[in-house]
């Protein structure tokens, strides 16, 4: 059931978000730097897709291309089946929330939100109701007469959002919209955003460099590196099966152990660590014995036992000493020195969980399916 | 933007309550100088206009009784208005260009804009006479090209005065406007465009309103300068181009009628202050909207 219809948000009937397809976009700036190298992405209607990547990876350029503030050298942008690559920004029907909100400082909150409707020559009465509804959606009914600078950062952010959705665009773009908010506020705005997106059935492209935000918000995450999308998928899929060391390192926290491949086949791998110890894991890509590899272990997959603990088997057992203890509230992070390599283990604090102090000898254990083996790049 | 907004809310500098804190003392020499050479003479002049040759309002009465004086005042006002408008039309695009030009280009252009400051108004006005005079460069060129058979009269027209004043005052307009335009956040223009505004609407609804404070400052500078302009209208204007400043000069120098000169000066001062107040109100209204 669509709550937007119940609320009567629409003026002219509910319009769902449209699907967006980016096909092999390239962009080289006049100074020679290449921003995009054949970036392709498909955003299904009604979904939030995050572009996640380090700064300079091309995610903001991609957003600018979609909005029309920059033109690709080659490739095409298709929105709801229509090629908009050469359409000027004001004819694209795309809402955008800017990093700094870009609220018009000389207009009241009401006028800011009414702006896209006025540009579309809507009737005065329709504008009035649509603006009030949009402000109600972001819970800002009381401040319509105020100027943006009389609002807090969080309120400004919500005005920017109301302004971007009031004309029911086919697509909503968000460029690190929560970057300027403090952590507490960010959490609640993220939930709000998710609720709104479901409620209005919006298609959203969300740019961020905050992996937690991306995982929290997105139906799909596209990891951007060097002007290309290196992997795209649901957050859980990307987290559990990253396709490369870069993706693994960028999404979630990771331990990497370097070693040499001893045996490989059928998605399994046996790795010899420098000290002679061996580890079993799974591998996604084909690789041959003797190649240098990295073993990825997520911190929460490591089990920490007292040194006297005798594991059932000797596979994937590592002995070491606690080097640092970091208290995180609901969890504790142990940095364990393995006589050379170091691993970080995260233990969630339950009544049964044993706790350790700096200097304690410990045994670490990890299941083979939680060890991902990559060729060392 | 949020930072700016927050700063506006909480961190607005509180004006110092002590009149002469350490820093205030630094302005003392200037304050003394202004008191001696500005405040005192203006006070004396104001007093003179009511007391010379005898106490009373007869000098102001004379101004009202003879329409020629009010005519000169109106003409001066018109001249100032036309020049201000023309300067704004010529200067606004330049100021805008400076904000979008590459930094090196903008620096050079700004430097060029300053060059006329190094040459006095008198010299620049005479230079125009050399160009526009009966045997000047322009007439020479037109005669040589066969476009005219006799030298044309370019000097001593109101339009010539206006042209010269625009040329002289342009930097006074461009600099404050440029400073104002530079503070406009360009992402606002992108935002407007993305929200459906065609370029013309982006300009009218966002850029122009945001540039108004700078425009007002620039226009005010030019207008106030124009109102007291003396050299250029005297040298380039015809007999019909008498301004109030020229009239005042004549009272002090030629007629030796200091009382009437003081009364005219007082009116000029009052008109200028009125213009300043009006402009300030417009600028303030805009920033409060």
XYZ file of C-alpha atoms in Angstrom:
666
model
C 0.000 0.000 0.000
C 1.282 3.388 -0.867
C 1.186 5.840 1.994
C 1.939 8.738 -0.308
C -1.405 8.205 -1.987
C -3.109 8.183 1.415
C -1.454 11.430 2.301
C -2.549 12.864 -1.004
C 0.969 13.874 -2.008
C 0.717 14.123 -5.495
C -1.285 16.830 -7.001
C -1.449 14.811 -10.170
C -1.432 11.214 -9.076
C 1.403 9.178 -7.670
C 4.249 8.772 -10.037
C 6.815 6.165 -9.166
C 10.468 6.640 -9.713
C 11.847 5.570 -13.053
C 14.740 3.303 -13.854
C 18.066 4.814 -14.783
C 20.701 3.270 -17.017
C 24.210 4.613 -17.427
C 25.984 3.056 -20.361
C 29.765 3.242 -20.704
C 30.154 6.879 -19.658
C 33.542 8.413 -20.259
C 34.773 11.843 -19.306
C 38.193 13.365 -19.655
C 38.656 16.878 -18.314
C 40.452 19.530 -20.375
C 43.450 19.287 -18.051
C 43.877 15.651 -19.049
C 42.622 13.879 -15.930
C 40.252 11.067 -16.708
C 37.218 11.140 -14.411
C 35.172 8.319 -15.905
C 36.423 5.301 -17.868
C 33.389 3.585 -19.286
C 31.204 3.621 -16.212
C 28.039 1.566 -16.530
C 25.297 1.259 -13.947
C 21.678 0.261 -13.899
C 19.367 1.552 -11.190
C 16.030 -0.274 -10.986
C 12.918 1.835 -10.371
C 12.074 2.398 -6.737
C 15.499 1.444 -5.396
C 18.284 3.238 -3.574
C 21.649 2.653 -5.179
C 24.721 4.107 -3.499
C 27.866 5.070 -5.302
C 30.604 4.348 -2.804
C 34.229 5.114 -3.404
C 37.214 7.127 -2.281
C 37.338 10.827 -3.142
C 38.399 11.400 -6.705
C 37.036 8.041 -7.837
C 34.442 9.685 -10.088
C 31.269 9.276 -8.055
C 30.472 12.987 -7.889
C 31.264 13.362 -11.589
C 28.798 10.564 -12.271
C 26.137 12.373 -10.262
C 26.819 15.617 -12.144
C 26.410 13.761 -15.440
C 23.065 12.333 -14.359
C 21.910 15.788 -13.241
C 23.191 17.349 -16.453
C 25.768 19.734 -14.969
C 28.459 17.951 -16.943
C 28.282 16.098 -20.248
C 29.896 12.743 -20.963
C 32.438 12.555 -23.803
C 30.818 9.294 -24.812
C 28.217 6.895 -23.503
C 24.571 7.449 -22.762
C 22.252 8.186 -19.847
C 18.762 6.761 -20.108
C 15.988 7.690 -17.692
C 12.660 5.888 -17.997
C 13.666 4.709 -21.453
C 14.506 8.182 -22.740
C 18.059 9.172 -23.625
C 18.754 12.339 -21.639
C 22.512 12.598 -22.274
C 22.094 15.875 -24.152
C 19.061 17.256 -22.296
C 19.769 20.483 -20.374
C 19.491 20.099 -16.581
C 16.279 22.077 -16.224
C 14.420 19.702 -18.542
C 15.558 16.465 -16.927
C 12.985 16.127 -14.158
C 15.517 15.022 -11.575
C 15.581 16.175 -7.958
C 18.891 16.731 -6.261
C 20.029 17.275 -2.686
C 23.395 18.974 -2.583
C 26.142 18.359 -0.088
C 25.811 21.913 1.247
C 22.005 21.807 0.652
C 22.183 24.835 -1.696
C 19.049 26.404 -0.238
C 18.293 29.827 -1.692
C 19.253 32.163 1.157
C 16.979 34.991 0.001
C 13.845 32.864 -0.056
C 11.742 31.563 2.805
C 11.503 27.841 3.414
C 8.126 27.909 1.669
C 9.529 29.680 -1.383
C 12.490 27.319 -1.533
C 10.209 24.308 -1.639
C 7.797 26.041 -4.016
C 10.600 26.925 -6.457
C 10.503 23.787 -8.628
C 6.709 24.038 -8.816
C 6.796 27.701 -9.820
C 9.306 26.810 -12.529
C 6.742 24.294 -13.766
C 3.988 26.923 -13.788
C 1.735 25.032 -11.410
C -1.426 26.746 -10.233
C -1.072 28.811 -7.075
C -3.425 26.589 -5.057
C -1.675 23.393 -6.109
C 1.653 24.894 -5.103
C 0.300 25.800 -1.687
C -0.944 22.276 -0.964
C 2.038 20.483 -2.498
C 4.506 22.555 -0.464
C 2.592 22.022 2.769
C 2.484 18.290 2.093
C 6.172 18.102 1.308
C 7.007 20.026 4.479
C 4.729 17.702 6.453
C 6.579 14.705 5.030
C 9.845 15.983 6.478
C 8.083 17.224 9.620
C 8.794 20.898 9.093
C 5.311 22.401 8.887
C 6.069 25.075 11.471
C 8.983 26.786 9.759
C 7.579 27.632 6.315
C 7.965 31.368 6.847
C 11.548 31.238 8.101
C 14.719 31.834 6.147
C 17.152 28.942 5.673
C 19.781 30.574 7.868
C 17.332 30.624 10.776
C 17.229 26.820 10.726
C 19.553 24.222 12.224
C 21.693 22.074 9.954
C 19.341 19.124 10.246
C 16.330 21.277 9.409
C 18.100 22.753 6.393
C 18.859 19.256 5.219
C 15.170 18.348 5.421
C 14.147 21.493 3.544
C 16.575 20.529 0.794
C 14.992 17.088 0.689
C 11.455 18.505 0.595
C 12.450 20.800 -2.252
C 13.943 17.901 -4.194
C 10.856 15.673 -3.943
C 8.016 18.203 -4.000
C 7.695 18.022 -7.783
C 7.763 14.214 -7.753
C 10.858 13.826 -9.908
C 11.524 10.561 -11.697
C 14.838 10.323 -9.933
C 16.373 11.709 -6.751
C 20.100 12.383 -6.550
C 21.832 12.888 -3.230
C 25.428 14.052 -2.968
C 26.721 13.173 0.505
C 23.705 14.929 1.972
C 24.422 13.906 5.544
C 28.104 14.763 5.588
C 27.638 17.940 7.619
C 25.417 16.403 10.297
C 26.634 14.952 13.558
C 26.517 11.221 14.135
C 23.349 11.065 16.228
C 21.383 13.169 13.795
C 22.740 11.271 10.843
C 21.336 7.988 12.134
C 17.831 9.368 12.532
C 17.927 11.132 9.149
C 19.031 7.904 7.502
C 16.024 6.084 8.905
C 13.759 8.934 7.825
C 15.204 8.841 4.360
C 14.672 5.115 4.031
C 11.072 5.462 5.197
C 10.401 8.308 2.751
C 11.960 6.439 -0.114
C 9.722 3.398 0.500
C 6.692 5.565 1.041
C 7.105 7.605 -2.139
C 8.600 4.760 -4.155
C 11.523 6.962 -5.129
C 14.430 5.936 -7.275
C 17.518 7.287 -5.562
C 21.162 7.533 -6.522
C 23.116 8.284 -3.380
C 26.748 9.334 -3.345
C 28.762 8.755 -0.209
C 32.187 7.815 0.990
C 30.767 6.502 4.256
C 30.506 2.732 3.955
C 28.251 2.347 6.981
C 25.811 4.843 5.526
C 25.884 3.027 2.189
C 25.214 -0.344 3.813
C 22.457 1.067 5.989
C 20.582 2.856 3.226
C 21.099 1.008 0.022
C 19.298 -1.701 -1.861
C 22.451 -1.917 -3.910
C 25.940 -0.541 -3.546
C 28.142 0.252 -6.513
C 31.799 0.476 -5.600
C 33.514 3.121 -7.718
C 37.229 3.047 -8.333
C 39.181 4.969 -10.953
C 36.117 6.086 -12.876
C 34.639 2.630 -13.129
C 32.283 0.496 -11.136
C 34.305 -2.437 -9.877
C 31.459 -4.275 -8.184
C 27.768 -3.740 -7.690
C 25.336 -5.685 -5.580
C 23.277 -5.900 -2.420
C 25.192 -4.744 0.673
C 25.230 -8.216 2.269
C 26.439 -9.852 -0.949
C 29.216 -7.318 -1.334
C 30.243 -7.717 2.279
C 30.289 -11.501 2.214
C 31.734 -11.955 -1.234
C 33.839 -8.962 -2.213
C 35.312 -9.436 -5.649
C 38.636 -7.838 -4.914
C 40.936 -6.731 -2.138
C 39.897 -3.138 -2.887
C 36.203 -3.839 -2.412
C 36.862 -5.888 0.705
C 38.995 -3.120 2.133
C 36.481 -0.450 1.289
C 33.368 -2.135 2.592
C 33.592 -3.115 6.226
C 36.701 -3.769 8.247
C 39.178 -6.372 7.168
C 42.229 -8.333 8.211
C 44.572 -9.473 5.494
C 47.161 -12.240 5.938
C 49.746 -12.599 3.201
C 50.839 -16.052 2.097
C 51.508 -18.453 -0.756
C 48.917 -20.644 -2.385
C 49.623 -24.314 -1.680
C 46.594 -25.917 -3.298
C 43.556 -24.625 -5.107
C 40.478 -26.014 -6.786
C 36.684 -25.917 -6.852
C 36.461 -22.665 -4.948
C 38.706 -23.862 -2.147
C 42.227 -22.803 -1.366
C 44.952 -23.889 0.994
C 47.385 -21.128 1.902
C 50.790 -21.404 3.517
C 51.558 -18.480 5.824
C 55.141 -17.235 6.238
C 55.670 -19.147 9.483
C 54.674 -22.421 7.835
C 51.167 -22.469 9.281
C 48.419 -23.340 6.852
C 44.967 -21.891 6.378
C 41.971 -23.108 4.454
C 39.648 -20.696 2.735
C 37.470 -20.182 -0.289
C 38.440 -18.421 -3.463
C 36.256 -16.807 -6.063
C 38.773 -16.430 -8.857
C 40.837 -19.230 -10.413
C 44.437 -19.247 -9.212
C 47.432 -21.550 -9.324
C 49.652 -23.006 -6.601
C 52.699 -20.913 -5.804
C 51.005 -17.551 -6.375
C 51.158 -14.834 -3.720
C 47.748 -14.444 -2.098
C 45.987 -12.490 0.660
C 43.549 -14.071 3.044
C 40.686 -11.806 4.100
C 39.181 -12.358 7.543
C 36.467 -10.061 8.909
C 37.141 -9.134 12.565
C 33.817 -10.513 13.832
C 34.494 -13.927 12.270
C 37.525 -14.545 14.464
C 36.855 -16.512 17.608
C 39.112 -15.751 20.556
C 39.861 -18.533 23.036
C 42.091 -18.896 26.066
C 45.482 -20.365 25.254
C 44.672 -23.689 26.950
C 41.658 -24.187 24.656
C 42.051 -27.236 22.465
C 40.193 -26.731 19.199
C 38.665 -29.755 17.515
C 41.111 -29.581 14.655
C 44.316 -27.761 13.927
C 43.002 -26.107 10.757
C 42.810 -22.294 10.819
C 44.116 -22.040 14.331
C 46.458 -19.171 15.092
C 48.280 -18.578 18.339
C 49.187 -15.125 19.551
C 49.165 -12.606 22.334
C 46.746 -9.764 23.050
C 48.475 -6.523 22.165
C 45.710 -3.928 22.507
C 42.170 -3.935 23.872
C 39.706 -1.433 22.398
C 36.371 -1.136 24.146
C 33.552 -0.247 21.722
C 30.514 -0.361 23.985
C 28.630 -3.427 22.845
C 31.775 -5.138 21.651
C 35.470 -5.398 22.376
C 38.188 -5.324 19.773
C 41.351 -7.291 20.460
C 44.440 -6.600 18.448
C 46.364 -9.861 18.472
C 50.058 -10.154 17.707
C 50.795 -13.398 15.825
C 54.568 -13.003 16.018
C 54.701 -10.777 12.991
C 51.300 -10.376 11.389
C 48.563 -8.820 13.483
C 44.853 -9.530 13.440
C 41.939 -7.586 14.835
C 39.173 -9.677 16.373
C 35.821 -8.265 17.421
C 33.967 -10.013 20.214
C 30.394 -9.064 21.054
C 29.941 -8.845 24.778
C 27.549 -11.412 26.102
C 27.455 -12.920 29.579
C 29.264 -16.007 28.284
C 32.045 -14.163 26.494
C 35.472 -14.482 28.071
C 37.411 -11.254 28.330
C 41.139 -10.835 27.938
C 43.753 -8.358 29.034
C 46.827 -7.026 27.298
C 49.545 -9.683 27.274
C 47.237 -12.682 27.558
C 48.164 -15.572 25.266
C 45.178 -16.564 23.099
C 44.134 -18.973 20.382
C 42.284 -17.603 17.367
C 40.060 -19.754 15.237
C 38.192 -18.979 12.042
C 35.981 -21.186 9.859
C 37.320 -21.882 6.352
C 34.179 -20.409 4.711
C 34.968 -17.109 6.482
C 38.419 -16.901 4.919
C 38.429 -15.370 1.450
C 41.547 -15.846 -0.629
C 42.535 -13.250 -3.234
C 45.517 -12.952 -5.495
C 47.681 -10.222 -4.008
C 47.285 -7.220 -6.312
C 26.379 26.694 4.041
C 25.302 25.309 7.331
C 28.466 26.611 8.913
C 27.724 30.061 7.651
C 24.173 29.837 8.893
C 25.284 28.693 12.290
C 27.910 31.378 12.471
C 25.203 33.893 11.695
C 23.087 32.576 14.527
C 25.567 32.167 17.290
C 28.923 33.671 16.494
C 27.915 37.115 15.333
C 30.621 39.424 16.696
C 29.395 41.358 19.680
C 30.167 45.060 19.315
C 32.622 46.202 21.919
C 31.037 48.199 24.714
C 34.187 50.153 25.476
C 34.572 53.110 23.152
C 38.347 53.181 23.266
C 39.557 49.645 23.630
C 43.115 49.023 22.473
C 42.137 48.564 18.849
C 39.820 51.550 18.850
C 42.770 53.735 19.762
C 44.364 52.932 16.399
C 41.668 54.936 14.653
C 42.342 57.998 16.792
C 44.602 59.883 14.332
C 42.004 59.518 11.603
C 39.211 60.599 13.934
C 41.153 63.721 14.915
C 41.949 64.505 11.285
C 38.341 64.053 10.206
C 37.142 66.221 13.078
C 39.474 69.056 12.108
C 39.214 69.018 8.316
C 35.753 67.536 7.795
C 33.324 67.784 10.674
C 34.292 71.353 11.641
C 34.147 72.840 8.126
C 30.849 71.129 7.384
C 29.488 72.483 10.658
C 30.693 75.983 9.818
C 29.168 75.722 6.370
C 25.832 74.562 7.758
C 25.872 77.476 10.171
C 26.882 79.942 7.434
C 23.908 78.986 5.303
C 21.603 80.221 8.071
C 23.633 83.221 9.285
C 25.390 84.820 6.292
C 24.846 87.701 5.655
C 22.185 87.872 8.414
C 20.428 85.190 10.472
C 17.401 83.665 8.794
C 16.238 81.418 5.963
C 16.598 84.023 3.214
C 19.245 82.014 1.327
C 16.931 79.003 1.102
C 14.044 81.268 0.201
C 16.080 82.635 -2.694
C 16.694 79.100 -3.908
C 12.988 78.367 -4.030
C 12.033 81.711 -5.539
C 14.315 81.330 -8.537
C 13.400 78.128 -10.380
C 16.807 78.029 -12.073
C 18.431 76.655 -8.927
C 15.959 73.829 -8.527
C 16.339 73.148 -12.235
C 20.083 72.749 -11.805
C 19.446 70.450 -8.882
C 17.007 68.365 -10.936
C 19.445 68.293 -13.863
C 22.263 67.134 -11.597
C 19.991 64.439 -10.216
C 19.059 63.330 -13.734
C 22.707 63.267 -14.800
C 23.621 61.182 -11.761
C 20.739 58.787 -12.404
C 21.571 58.323 -16.100
C 25.277 57.833 -15.423
C 24.564 55.384 -12.592
C 22.240 53.350 -14.768
C 24.661 53.333 -17.706
C 27.543 52.385 -15.424
C 25.495 49.534 -13.988
C 24.604 48.234 -17.440
C 28.240 48.398 -18.587
C 29.767 47.272 -15.304
C 27.593 44.354 -14.219
C 28.642 42.026 -17.055
C 32.287 42.899 -16.404
C 31.940 42.131 -12.691
C 30.169 38.867 -13.543
C 32.850 37.917 -16.026
C 35.531 38.490 -13.382
C 33.845 35.939 -11.107
C 33.853 33.177 -13.710
C 37.163 33.924 -15.464
C 40.191 31.800 -14.727
C 42.082 33.269 -11.739
C 45.018 34.491 -13.824
C 42.694 36.212 -16.295
C 40.630 37.731 -13.487
C 43.761 39.106 -11.823
C 44.947 40.724 -15.052
C 41.520 42.177 -15.774
C 41.298 43.587 -12.256
C 44.729 45.129 -12.683
C 43.666 46.754 -15.947
C 40.567 48.048 -14.204
C 42.820 49.776 -11.692
C 45.049 51.470 -14.280
C 42.726 54.495 -14.681
C 43.045 55.103 -10.934
C 46.663 56.046 -11.509
C 45.682 58.858 -13.855
C 43.867 61.849 -12.437
C 40.358 62.704 -13.527
C 41.579 66.007 -14.976
C 44.072 64.265 -17.232
C 41.518 61.688 -18.333
C 38.990 64.386 -19.109
C 41.523 66.357 -21.154
C 42.468 63.165 -22.942
C 38.856 62.801 -24.008
C 38.936 66.373 -25.290
C 41.971 65.472 -27.376
C 40.085 62.561 -28.853
C 36.703 64.235 -29.315
C 37.769 67.819 -30.089
C 37.231 69.674 -33.382
C 40.736 68.747 -34.538
C 40.800 65.584 -32.455
C 41.581 62.009 -33.330
C 37.981 60.953 -33.918
C 37.211 63.824 -36.280
C 40.519 63.232 -38.049
C 39.695 59.578 -38.579
C 36.172 60.261 -39.793
C 37.387 62.984 -42.196
C 40.103 60.718 -43.518
C 37.605 57.915 -44.071
C 35.370 60.370 -45.905
C 32.427 59.714 -43.641
C 32.053 63.417 -42.839
C 33.094 66.482 -44.822
C 33.414 68.933 -41.930
C 34.586 68.312 -38.359
C 31.640 67.348 -36.155
C 30.987 68.847 -32.749
C 31.380 66.049 -30.221
C 32.216 68.161 -27.216
C 29.874 70.201 -25.068
C 26.948 67.787 -25.242
C 25.261 66.243 -22.251
C 25.895 62.818 -23.776
C 29.635 63.514 -23.896
C 29.624 64.393 -20.218
C 27.701 61.207 -19.445
C 30.062 59.094 -21.520
C 33.111 60.535 -19.796
C 31.604 60.099 -16.348
C 30.687 56.470 -17.018
C 34.234 55.832 -18.148
C 35.701 57.496 -15.052
C 33.330 55.907 -12.547
C 33.212 52.370 -13.947
C 35.900 50.974 -11.596
C 34.044 52.378 -8.585
C 31.076 50.298 -9.638
C 32.809 47.127 -10.795
C 34.916 46.585 -7.675
C 32.163 46.456 -5.029
C 29.871 44.522 -7.355
C 32.617 42.008 -8.121
C 33.273 41.603 -4.395
C 29.554 40.981 -3.882
C 29.135 38.562 -6.778
C 32.115 36.535 -5.653
C 30.321 35.566 -2.466
C 27.412 33.999 -4.371
C 27.559 30.234 -3.977
C 27.583 28.800 -7.488
C 25.956 25.577 -6.347
C 22.802 27.658 -5.873
C 22.740 28.228 -9.624
C 23.143 24.525 -10.302
C 20.432 23.801 -7.762
C 18.032 26.220 -9.454
C 18.801 24.723 -12.848
C 18.322 21.192 -11.561
C 14.992 22.157 -10.035
C 13.703 23.191 -13.430
C 14.732 26.808 -13.917
C 15.834 27.766 -17.433
C 18.933 30.025 -17.530
C 16.927 33.252 -17.624
C 14.961 32.248 -14.529
C 18.142 31.205 -12.735
C 19.392 34.730 -13.303
C 16.158 36.491 -12.407
C 15.117 34.406 -9.380
C 18.465 33.532 -7.850
C 21.470 35.373 -9.228
C 20.033 38.863 -9.495
C 18.406 38.932 -6.026
C 21.615 37.652 -4.475
C 23.688 40.275 -6.291
C 21.445 43.164 -5.220
C 23.429 44.160 -2.094
C 26.630 44.463 -4.156
C 24.791 46.246 -6.950
C 23.350 48.741 -4.465
C 26.762 49.467 -2.980
C 28.260 50.033 -6.430
C 25.359 52.155 -7.628
C 25.468 54.220 -4.451
C 29.180 54.923 -4.880
C 28.661 56.048 -8.462
C 25.552 58.077 -7.675
C 27.157 59.965 -4.812
C 30.259 60.700 -6.869
C 28.099 61.898 -9.770
C 26.098 64.215 -7.608
C 29.178 66.181 -6.640
C 30.974 65.843 -9.996
C 32.655 69.022 -11.081
C 35.656 68.763 -13.383
C 34.196 66.649 -16.142
C 30.919 68.547 -16.636
C 32.841 71.830 -16.503
C 35.348 70.831 -19.179
C 33.182 68.683 -21.439
C 29.703 70.071 -20.953
C 27.854 72.807 -22.725
C 26.146 75.750 -21.128
C 23.132 73.588 -20.395
C 25.192 71.100 -18.416
C 25.629 73.184 -15.300
C 25.611 70.974 -12.217
C 25.006 71.940 -8.639
C 28.719 71.547 -7.884
C 29.539 74.080 -10.604
C 26.931 76.415 -9.202
C 28.419 76.136 -5.714
C 31.902 76.769 -7.110
C 30.617 79.903 -8.825
C 29.125 81.208 -5.567
C 32.378 80.794 -3.637
C 34.820 81.801 -6.397
C 32.995 84.201 -8.669
C 30.113 85.756 -6.752
C 31.866 85.606 -3.369
C 28.379 84.868 -2.005
C 29.450 82.464 0.720
C 26.086 82.341 2.402
C 24.275 81.200 -0.722
C 27.113 78.819 -1.599
C 26.772 77.281 1.849
C 23.005 76.918 1.410
C 23.480 75.164 -1.960
C 26.131 72.900 -0.394
C 23.759 72.036 2.422
C 21.089 71.036 -0.086
C 23.639 68.917 -1.996
C 24.673 67.243 1.247
C 21.065 66.599 2.226
C 20.240 65.105 -1.192
C 23.285 62.857 -1.051
C 22.410 61.637 2.434
C 18.871 60.969 1.281
C 20.173 58.864 -1.613
C 22.449 56.931 0.745
C 19.598 56.223 3.144
C 17.336 55.044 0.348
C 19.962 52.681 -1.041
C 20.769 51.310 2.395
C 17.111 50.563 2.922
C 16.853 48.684 -0.344
C 19.976 46.684 0.466
C 18.775 45.937 3.983
C 15.292 44.971 2.889
C 16.799 42.554 0.457
C 19.074 40.887 2.961
C 16.166 40.600 5.407
C 13.783 39.073 2.950
